[in-house]
Amino acid sequence: MVIFKTIKLGRPAAVLAGVGFFLLTAWSISFEAEAQNTKNKNFSVKAIPNLFFNSDVGIGYGIHPTLFVDSVQYKPYFIKIDANYWNTTKGPMETYLFFDSPHLIPNYRLTIYTRYYDDSLSPFYGIGANSGSNRELYLRRRANFATDLQRTLWQPQVNNQKIKALFGLGIFNTEIDISNSPLLISSQPIGIEGGWTNYVKLGLVYDSRDNEIIPKNGRWLDILAEISRGILGSDYEYLRLTTTLRTYHPLLSDRFIYAGRILAETFLGQAPFYEFSYFANSYQWKQEALGGSKSLRGIPLNRYIGRTKLFSNQELRWMIADFNFLNQDFTLGANLFVDFGWVFNSDSNRSFGQSENPIKISRGMGVRLVWGQNFVIATDIGNSTDMAMGLYIGVDYLY
């Protein structure tokens, strides 16, 4: 059992992490000072200990503070600075610093983040929908710095609708060691050497949600293209295409909400195999799929990966009760969910049509504790034919 471990960074990754941390800290300090000198802005800090259990990573521990600069006229907030550190008993650890401001620059939304992730026991089952049930492990360390800038192209005054253009830059360095994975050694997929996967990101975003943190009505659509080329310092040349639609609709009342998400993603070119484990979005960093707390809850992390993925989450959300504790406002909520998805891979030996059960399905329920207007503590329990029970404790709604 791994309880504590030393973070080891190669020189390029160490430089990358250091530069990213310095730049983001400088941005945060300067923006904080500006907000303090502006009238009608309030600071709030919400922090929870990272004491959690996740079926994929084990018992986690650490700290998760979030600083909000709020204002009545700026929704969902003026500035958010999110820091996180956690380590786990099964091996993975992560630390990141994230800055987001929808209003600092008029008509622009700026996000900046730097992140380091270390997983000496990263799971690998194979590539494609017909991957075997035996889990093998390999080492994956990943450091990155990225920024996105979204410009509002159209926003009428009478409702929440807006259309935005997105431009982003990402610098990613990944260290890979496959010496403990016979399947990776024998199959030799692209990317076993690790390396740089730097990119530019272009996209369009449509957003009509009534509330970003706890949406009850509206839609949120991303259409994204990530271009990774040698001219950007990348060791691999490929194109990632991603589209995601999220929709929210009240049923009976605004305390009983239907929330759905569907995502499709494919790669063109010579993408490294470990990029198949992630999906892109227009906010914050890439998340892992298929399987795990961010995609198919109740299916093991990265259980199914492939060059093309399609998955959906369907939820019924119920805001049960509001209450006040220690002069803080809280809302207790619950949700029922069904998650399902597919993966396709042109490099696998069998095609989608040959698969006995291409659709991967999980189901479950969860509890949410909303703290104030912009902080959510989340617990989900899911199960599937791949896992008797998956338990996930973290923050925020899944989408």
Short mmCIF file of C-alpha atoms in Angstrom, two decimals:
data_model
loop_
_atom_site.label_atom_id
_atom_site.label_comp_id
_atom_site.label_asym_id
_atom_site.label_seq_id
_atom_site.Cartn_x
_atom_site.Cartn_y
_atom_site.Cartn_z
CA MET A 1 0.00 0.00 0.00
CA VAL A 2 1.37 3.34 -1.04
CA ILE A 3 0.81 6.01 1.62
CA PHE A 4 3.34 8.69 0.77
CA LYS A 5 5.58 9.06 -2.23
CA THR A 6 8.08 11.54 -3.61
CA ILE A 7 7.16 13.50 -6.70
CA LYS A 8 9.77 12.97 -9.41
CA LEU A 9 9.81 15.25 -12.42
CA GLY A 10 12.07 15.17 -15.41
CA ARG A 11 13.78 18.46 -16.19
CA PRO A 12 11.36 19.54 -18.97
CA ALA A 13 8.31 18.71 -16.88
CA ALA A 14 9.77 20.40 -13.81
CA VAL A 15 10.46 23.58 -15.78
CA LEU A 16 6.96 23.44 -17.25
CA ALA A 17 5.31 23.02 -13.87
CA GLY A 18 7.41 25.77 -12.32
CA VAL A 19 6.73 28.26 -15.10
CA GLY A 20 3.03 27.47 -15.06
CA PHE A 21 2.79 27.84 -11.29
CA PHE A 22 4.68 31.15 -11.34
CA LEU A 23 2.56 32.64 -14.13
CA LEU A 24 -0.73 31.56 -12.60
CA THR A 25 0.27 32.80 -9.15
CA ALA A 26 1.26 36.17 -10.62
CA TRP A 27 -2.07 36.46 -12.44
CA SER A 28 -3.96 35.50 -9.28
CA ILE A 29 -2.19 38.03 -7.05
CA SER A 30 -2.64 40.90 -9.49
CA PHE A 31 -6.31 40.11 -10.09
CA GLU A 32 -6.97 39.75 -6.37
CA ALA A 33 -5.47 43.17 -5.69
CA GLU A 34 -7.59 44.71 -8.44
CA ALA A 35 -10.77 43.13 -7.06
CA GLN A 36 -10.06 44.44 -3.57
CA ASN A 37 -9.94 47.98 -4.95
CA THR A 38 -13.25 47.63 -6.75
CA LYS A 39 -16.50 48.50 -5.01
CA ASN A 40 -19.27 45.99 -4.41
CA LYS A 41 -17.05 42.92 -4.63
CA ASN A 42 -16.95 40.36 -1.85
CA PHE A 43 -14.32 37.74 -1.10
CA SER A 44 -15.25 34.29 0.13
CA VAL A 45 -13.04 31.27 0.75
CA LYS A 46 -14.47 27.78 0.89
CA ALA A 47 -12.15 24.96 1.84
CA ILE A 48 -12.75 21.29 2.51
CA PRO A 49 -10.23 18.64 3.50
CA ASN A 50 -9.64 16.17 0.70
CA LEU A 51 -10.66 13.15 2.72
CA PHE A 52 -12.50 11.02 0.20
CA PHE A 53 -12.94 7.54 -1.16
CA ASN A 54 -12.95 6.72 -4.84
CA SER A 55 -13.22 3.14 -6.04
CA ASP A 56 -10.57 3.78 -8.69
CA VAL A 57 -7.91 5.55 -6.59
CA GLY A 58 -8.67 4.42 -3.02
CA ILE A 59 -8.68 6.66 0.04
CA GLY A 60 -7.64 10.20 -0.75
CA TYR A 61 -6.35 12.94 1.51
CA GLY A 62 -5.29 16.54 0.97
CA ILE A 63 -6.73 20.05 0.91
CA HIS A 64 -9.05 21.85 -1.54
CA PRO A 65 -9.46 25.62 -0.98
CA THR A 66 -11.38 27.85 -3.40
CA LEU A 67 -11.39 31.66 -3.44
CA PHE A 68 -14.35 33.49 -4.95
CA VAL A 69 -14.58 37.19 -5.75
CA ASP A 70 -18.34 37.74 -5.98
CA SER A 71 -20.53 40.62 -7.03
CA VAL A 72 -24.27 41.02 -7.43
CA GLN A 73 -23.84 42.19 -11.02
CA TYR A 74 -21.42 39.43 -12.09
CA LYS A 75 -22.65 35.83 -12.34
CA PRO A 76 -21.67 33.16 -11.45
CA TYR A 77 -18.70 35.05 -9.94
CA PHE A 78 -16.18 37.70 -10.88
CA ILE A 79 -13.10 35.58 -10.19
CA LYS A 80 -12.56 32.01 -9.05
CA ILE A 81 -9.18 30.68 -7.92
CA ASP A 82 -9.22 26.97 -7.22
CA ALA A 83 -6.29 25.09 -5.66
CA ASN A 84 -6.13 21.40 -4.92
CA TYR A 85 -3.73 18.80 -3.63
CA TRP A 86 -4.52 15.17 -3.01
CA ASN A 87 -2.71 11.90 -2.59
CA THR A 88 -4.19 8.41 -2.43
CA THR A 89 -3.58 4.98 -0.98
CA LYS A 90 -3.68 3.33 -4.43
CA GLY A 91 -0.98 5.52 -5.93
CA PRO A 92 -2.34 8.52 -7.89
CA MET A 93 -1.66 12.06 -6.70
CA GLU A 94 -2.60 15.40 -8.17
CA THR A 95 -1.96 19.06 -7.54
CA TYR A 96 -3.32 21.96 -9.55
CA LEU A 97 -4.02 25.69 -9.53
CA PHE A 98 -6.90 27.03 -11.62
CA PHE A 99 -7.95 30.61 -12.40
CA ASP A 100 -11.24 31.56 -14.06
CA SER A 101 -12.86 34.94 -14.70
CA PRO A 102 -15.90 35.40 -16.95
CA HIS A 103 -15.89 39.19 -16.49
CA LEU A 104 -12.37 40.53 -15.83
CA ILE A 105 -11.94 41.39 -19.52
CA PRO A 106 -15.20 42.72 -21.03
CA ASN A 107 -16.75 40.23 -23.49
CA TYR A 108 -14.04 37.65 -22.75
CA ARG A 109 -13.73 34.69 -20.41
CA LEU A 110 -10.19 33.84 -19.33
CA THR A 111 -9.13 30.53 -17.80
CA ILE A 112 -5.58 29.52 -16.85
CA TYR A 113 -4.47 26.36 -15.13
CA THR A 114 -1.39 24.39 -14.26
CA ARG A 115 -1.54 20.77 -13.14
CA TYR A 116 0.70 17.86 -12.19
CA TYR A 117 -0.64 14.31 -12.06
CA ASP A 118 1.39 11.29 -10.98
CA ASP A 119 0.00 7.77 -11.29
CA SER A 120 2.47 4.93 -10.95
CA LEU A 121 -0.43 2.43 -11.17
CA SER A 122 -2.35 3.72 -14.19
CA PRO A 123 -4.80 1.05 -15.46
CA PHE A 124 -4.69 -0.42 -18.96
CA TYR A 125 -7.08 -3.09 -20.25
CA GLY A 126 -6.39 -2.76 -23.97
CA ILE A 127 -7.77 -0.57 -26.74
CA GLY A 128 -11.28 -0.91 -28.14
CA ALA A 129 -14.69 -2.14 -26.98
CA ASN A 130 -13.47 -5.75 -26.83
CA SER A 131 -10.56 -5.18 -24.46
CA GLY A 132 -10.02 -7.95 -21.93
CA SER A 133 -11.04 -7.88 -18.29
CA ASN A 134 -7.50 -8.25 -16.95
CA ARG A 135 -6.14 -4.94 -15.71
CA GLU A 136 -2.49 -4.15 -16.26
CA LEU A 137 -0.63 -1.20 -14.77
CA TYR A 138 1.81 1.30 -16.18
CA LEU A 139 3.37 4.54 -14.94
CA ARG A 140 1.97 7.83 -16.23
CA ARG A 141 3.19 11.23 -15.01
CA ARG A 142 1.72 14.33 -16.61
CA ALA A 143 2.51 18.04 -16.20
CA ASN A 144 0.72 20.76 -18.08
CA PHE A 145 0.02 24.46 -18.42
CA ALA A 146 -2.93 25.67 -20.49
CA THR A 147 -5.05 28.73 -21.08
CA ASP A 148 -8.34 29.34 -22.89
CA LEU A 149 -9.87 32.62 -23.98
CA GLN A 150 -13.55 32.75 -24.95
CA ARG A 151 -14.92 35.82 -26.73
CA THR A 152 -18.64 36.55 -26.74
CA LEU A 153 -19.85 36.90 -30.33
CA TRP A 154 -23.58 37.26 -29.66
CA GLN A 155 -25.59 37.85 -26.49
CA PRO A 156 -29.11 39.34 -26.55
CA GLN A 157 -30.22 41.36 -23.54
CA VAL A 158 -33.50 39.51 -22.96
CA ASN A 159 -32.30 36.00 -22.02
CA ASN A 160 -29.28 33.91 -21.05
CA GLN A 161 -28.25 32.93 -24.58
CA LYS A 162 -24.74 33.58 -25.81
CA ILE A 163 -22.42 32.33 -28.53
CA LYS A 164 -18.67 32.44 -27.94
CA ALA A 165 -15.54 31.74 -29.97
CA LEU A 166 -12.77 29.88 -28.14
CA PHE A 167 -9.02 29.95 -28.62
CA GLY A 168 -6.69 27.97 -26.38
CA LEU A 169 -3.09 26.86 -25.96
CA GLY A 170 -1.87 23.79 -24.12
CA ILE A 171 1.59 22.50 -23.16
CA PHE A 172 1.54 18.89 -21.96
CA ASN A 173 4.44 16.64 -21.02
CA THR A 174 3.79 12.97 -20.23
CA GLU A 175 6.23 10.43 -18.84
CA ILE A 176 5.38 6.77 -19.56
CA ASP A 177 6.89 3.52 -18.22
CA ILE A 178 5.33 0.30 -19.57
CA SER A 179 7.82 -2.16 -18.06
CA ASN A 180 5.12 -3.74 -15.85
CA SER A 181 2.53 -4.12 -18.63
CA PRO A 182 3.07 -7.14 -20.92
CA LEU A 183 0.10 -6.08 -23.06
CA LEU A 184 1.59 -2.66 -23.81
CA ILE A 185 5.01 -4.22 -24.43
CA SER A 186 3.58 -6.72 -26.92
CA SER A 187 1.16 -4.37 -28.71
CA GLN A 188 3.54 -1.37 -28.91
CA PRO A 189 0.89 1.32 -29.48
CA ILE A 190 1.88 4.83 -30.53
CA GLY A 191 2.97 6.82 -27.48
CA ILE A 192 4.79 4.32 -25.29
CA GLU A 193 7.77 6.71 -25.22
CA GLY A 194 5.68 9.52 -23.72
CA GLY A 195 6.68 13.06 -24.64
CA TRP A 196 5.09 16.40 -25.50
CA THR A 197 1.54 16.84 -26.80
CA ASN A 198 1.26 20.61 -27.22
CA TYR A 199 -1.77 21.98 -29.04
CA VAL A 200 -3.84 24.94 -30.12
CA LYS A 201 -7.58 24.69 -29.51
CA LEU A 202 -10.32 26.32 -31.57
CA GLY A 203 -14.02 26.13 -30.91
CA LEU A 204 -17.52 27.52 -30.70
CA VAL A 205 -19.59 27.51 -27.50
CA TYR A 206 -23.34 28.05 -27.20
CA ASP A 207 -24.63 28.58 -23.66
CA SER A 208 -28.16 29.37 -22.48
CA ARG A 209 -27.95 28.02 -18.91
CA ASP A 210 -29.73 30.02 -16.23
CA ASN A 211 -26.94 29.21 -13.74
CA GLU A 212 -23.46 27.81 -14.43
CA ILE A 213 -22.94 26.08 -11.08
CA ILE A 214 -26.42 24.64 -10.52
CA PRO A 215 -28.21 24.84 -13.88
CA LYS A 216 -31.95 24.25 -13.94
CA ASN A 217 -32.79 25.31 -17.48
CA GLY A 218 -30.97 25.81 -20.77
CA ARG A 219 -28.36 24.18 -23.00
CA TRP A 220 -24.58 24.19 -23.25
CA LEU A 221 -22.94 23.08 -26.49
CA ASP A 222 -19.21 22.83 -27.31
CA ILE A 223 -17.69 22.18 -30.74
CA LEU A 224 -13.91 21.90 -30.37
CA ALA A 225 -10.82 21.09 -32.42
CA GLU A 226 -7.40 20.51 -30.83
CA ILE A 227 -4.50 20.61 -33.26
CA SER A 228 -1.19 19.08 -32.15
CA ARG A 229 1.78 19.66 -34.47
CA GLY A 230 5.55 19.54 -34.39
CA ILE A 231 5.75 23.29 -35.00
CA LEU A 232 4.16 23.69 -31.54
CA GLY A 233 6.84 21.53 -29.93
CA SER A 234 4.67 18.40 -29.93
CA ASP A 235 6.18 14.95 -30.45
CA TYR A 236 2.94 13.75 -32.09
CA GLU A 237 0.80 15.15 -34.91
CA TYR A 238 -2.94 14.63 -34.66
CA LEU A 239 -6.32 16.34 -34.60
CA ARG A 240 -8.83 15.82 -31.78
CA LEU A 241 -12.48 16.68 -32.61
CA THR A 242 -14.95 16.91 -29.73
CA THR A 243 -18.56 17.97 -29.44
CA THR A 244 -20.59 17.98 -26.22
CA LEU A 245 -24.23 18.87 -25.65
CA ARG A 246 -25.62 19.33 -22.14
CA THR A 247 -29.29 20.11 -21.59
CA TYR A 248 -31.27 21.03 -18.46
CA HIS A 249 -35.03 21.18 -18.04
CA PRO A 250 -37.27 21.55 -14.97
CA LEU A 251 -39.91 18.85 -14.41
CA LEU A 252 -42.99 19.73 -12.35
CA SER A 253 -41.04 22.48 -10.54
CA ASP A 254 -37.62 24.13 -10.55
CA ARG A 255 -36.54 21.79 -7.73
CA PHE A 256 -36.85 18.66 -9.89
CA ILE A 257 -34.53 18.83 -12.89
CA TYR A 258 -33.70 16.63 -15.87
CA ALA A 259 -30.01 16.97 -16.84
CA GLY A 260 -28.48 15.20 -19.82
CA ARG A 261 -25.10 15.13 -21.51
CA ILE A 262 -23.91 13.49 -24.72
CA LEU A 263 -20.30 13.65 -25.95
CA ALA A 264 -18.65 12.44 -29.15
CA GLU A 265 -14.90 12.56 -29.81
CA THR A 266 -12.54 11.20 -32.43
CA PHE A 267 -8.85 11.41 -33.33
CA LEU A 268 -7.30 11.85 -36.77
CA GLY A 269 -3.59 11.28 -37.23
CA GLN A 270 -0.95 9.71 -34.99
CA ALA A 271 -2.23 10.30 -31.46
CA PRO A 272 -0.49 8.59 -28.51
CA PHE A 273 -2.56 5.85 -26.87
CA TYR A 274 -2.75 7.65 -23.51
CA GLU A 275 -4.64 10.55 -25.09
CA PHE A 276 -7.49 8.11 -25.81
CA SER A 277 -8.04 8.07 -22.02
CA TYR A 278 -9.09 11.74 -21.99
CA PHE A 279 -11.88 13.82 -23.46
CA ALA A 280 -11.68 17.55 -24.14
CA ASN A 281 -14.05 20.30 -23.02
CA SER A 282 -14.29 24.08 -23.08
CA TYR A 283 -13.78 24.55 -19.35
CA GLN A 284 -10.88 23.43 -17.19
CA TRP A 285 -8.77 20.41 -18.18
CA LYS A 286 -9.27 17.16 -20.02
CA GLN A 287 -11.04 14.45 -18.04
CA GLU A 288 -10.72 10.67 -18.19
CA ALA A 289 -13.08 8.25 -19.96
CA LEU A 290 -14.62 5.75 -20.45
CA GLY A 291 -15.10 4.70 -16.87
CA GLY A 292 -14.60 6.52 -13.60
CA SER A 293 -16.14 9.44 -11.74
CA LYS A 294 -16.11 11.86 -14.72
CA SER A 295 -17.77 9.67 -17.38
CA LEU A 296 -19.33 6.26 -16.66
CA ARG A 297 -19.78 6.01 -12.90
CA GLY A 298 -19.73 2.40 -11.69
CA ILE A 299 -17.31 1.30 -14.43
CA PRO A 300 -13.56 1.14 -13.58
CA LEU A 301 -11.41 4.10 -14.57
CA ASN A 302 -10.27 3.95 -18.22
CA ARG A 303 -11.92 0.54 -18.62
CA TYR A 304 -12.69 1.27 -22.28
CA ILE A 305 -10.55 3.53 -24.46
CA GLY A 306 -10.39 4.00 -28.21
CA ARG A 307 -9.71 6.37 -31.07
CA THR A 308 -13.41 7.29 -31.14
CA LYS A 309 -15.71 7.51 -28.13
CA LEU A 310 -19.37 8.33 -27.62
CA PHE A 311 -21.03 8.46 -24.22
CA SER A 312 -24.01 9.97 -22.44
CA ASN A 313 -25.11 10.74 -18.89
CA GLN A 314 -28.79 11.03 -17.97
CA GLU A 315 -29.75 12.41 -14.54
CA LEU A 316 -32.82 13.33 -12.53
CA ARG A 317 -31.84 15.92 -9.91
CA TRP A 318 -33.94 16.81 -6.87
CA MET A 319 -33.25 19.83 -4.66
CA ILE A 320 -34.76 18.43 -1.45
CA ALA A 321 -34.38 21.11 1.22
CA ASP A 322 -32.72 24.42 2.05
CA PHE A 323 -31.28 25.09 5.50
CA ASN A 324 -28.92 27.38 7.40
CA PHE A 325 -26.04 26.15 9.55
CA LEU A 326 -23.50 28.37 11.34
CA ASN A 327 -24.84 31.32 9.36
CA GLN A 328 -24.12 29.55 6.06
CA ASP A 329 -26.76 28.65 3.46
CA PHE A 330 -26.97 25.04 2.30
CA THR A 331 -29.19 23.00 -0.01
CA LEU A 332 -29.48 19.21 0.21
CA GLY A 333 -30.01 17.47 -3.12
CA ALA A 334 -30.15 13.97 -4.61
CA ASN A 335 -29.88 12.47 -8.08
CA LEU A 336 -30.57 9.27 -10.00
CA PHE A 337 -28.45 8.53 -13.07
CA VAL A 338 -27.84 6.20 -16.00
CA ASP A 339 -24.53 6.44 -17.89
CA PHE A 340 -23.77 4.62 -21.13
CA GLY A 341 -21.14 4.74 -23.84
CA TRP A 342 -19.27 3.15 -26.73
CA VAL A 343 -15.68 3.12 -27.95
CA PHE A 344 -14.42 2.33 -31.45
CA ASN A 345 -10.86 1.79 -32.55
CA SER A 346 -9.55 1.15 -36.04
CA ASP A 347 -6.42 -0.46 -34.59
CA SER A 348 -8.31 -3.16 -32.65
CA ASN A 349 -8.71 -6.64 -34.10
CA ARG A 350 -12.51 -6.65 -34.01
CA SER A 351 -14.95 -4.03 -35.22
CA PHE A 352 -17.95 -2.49 -33.53
CA GLY A 353 -20.33 -4.80 -35.40
CA GLN A 354 -18.51 -7.89 -34.12
CA SER A 355 -18.77 -6.90 -30.48
CA GLU A 356 -21.10 -8.97 -28.29
CA ASN A 357 -22.02 -6.01 -26.10
CA PRO A 358 -20.71 -2.70 -27.45
CA ILE A 359 -22.90 -0.54 -25.20
CA LYS A 360 -21.40 -0.06 -21.75
CA ILE A 361 -24.02 0.87 -19.15
CA SER A 362 -23.87 1.91 -15.50
CA ARG A 363 -26.49 3.25 -13.14
CA GLY A 364 -26.73 4.65 -9.65
CA MET A 365 -27.64 7.50 -7.36
CA GLY A 366 -26.00 10.37 -5.54
CA VAL A 367 -26.27 13.10 -2.92
CA ARG A 368 -25.32 16.77 -3.32
CA LEU A 369 -24.71 19.40 -0.64
CA VAL A 370 -24.74 22.90 -2.13
CA TRP A 371 -22.82 25.41 0.01
CA GLY A 372 -23.80 28.99 -0.77
CA GLN A 373 -24.30 29.74 -4.45
CA ASN A 374 -21.19 28.26 -6.03
CA PHE A 375 -19.73 25.29 -4.12
CA VAL A 376 -21.07 21.73 -4.33
CA ILE A 377 -19.97 18.65 -2.36
CA ALA A 378 -20.87 15.50 -4.31
CA THR A 379 -21.23 11.77 -3.61
CA ASP A 380 -22.19 9.17 -6.24
CA ILE A 381 -22.64 5.39 -6.07
CA GLY A 382 -22.80 3.42 -9.33
CA ASN A 383 -22.65 -0.16 -10.51
CA SER A 384 -22.35 -2.13 -13.75
CA THR A 385 -21.42 -5.56 -15.05
CA ASP A 386 -17.78 -4.45 -14.79
CA MET A 387 -17.98 -3.36 -11.13
CA ALA A 388 -20.28 -4.33 -8.27
CA MET A 389 -20.12 -0.85 -6.76
CA GLY A 390 -18.20 2.34 -7.43
CA LEU A 391 -18.21 5.06 -4.77
CA TYR A 392 -17.08 8.59 -5.63
CA ILE A 393 -16.82 11.59 -3.30
CA GLY A 394 -15.73 14.95 -4.67
CA VAL A 395 -17.02 18.40 -5.66
CA ASP A 396 -19.43 19.84 -8.24
CA TYR A 397 -22.08 18.36 -10.43
CA LEU A 398 -20.69 16.13 -13.16
CA TYR A 399 -21.84 18.61 -15.82
#
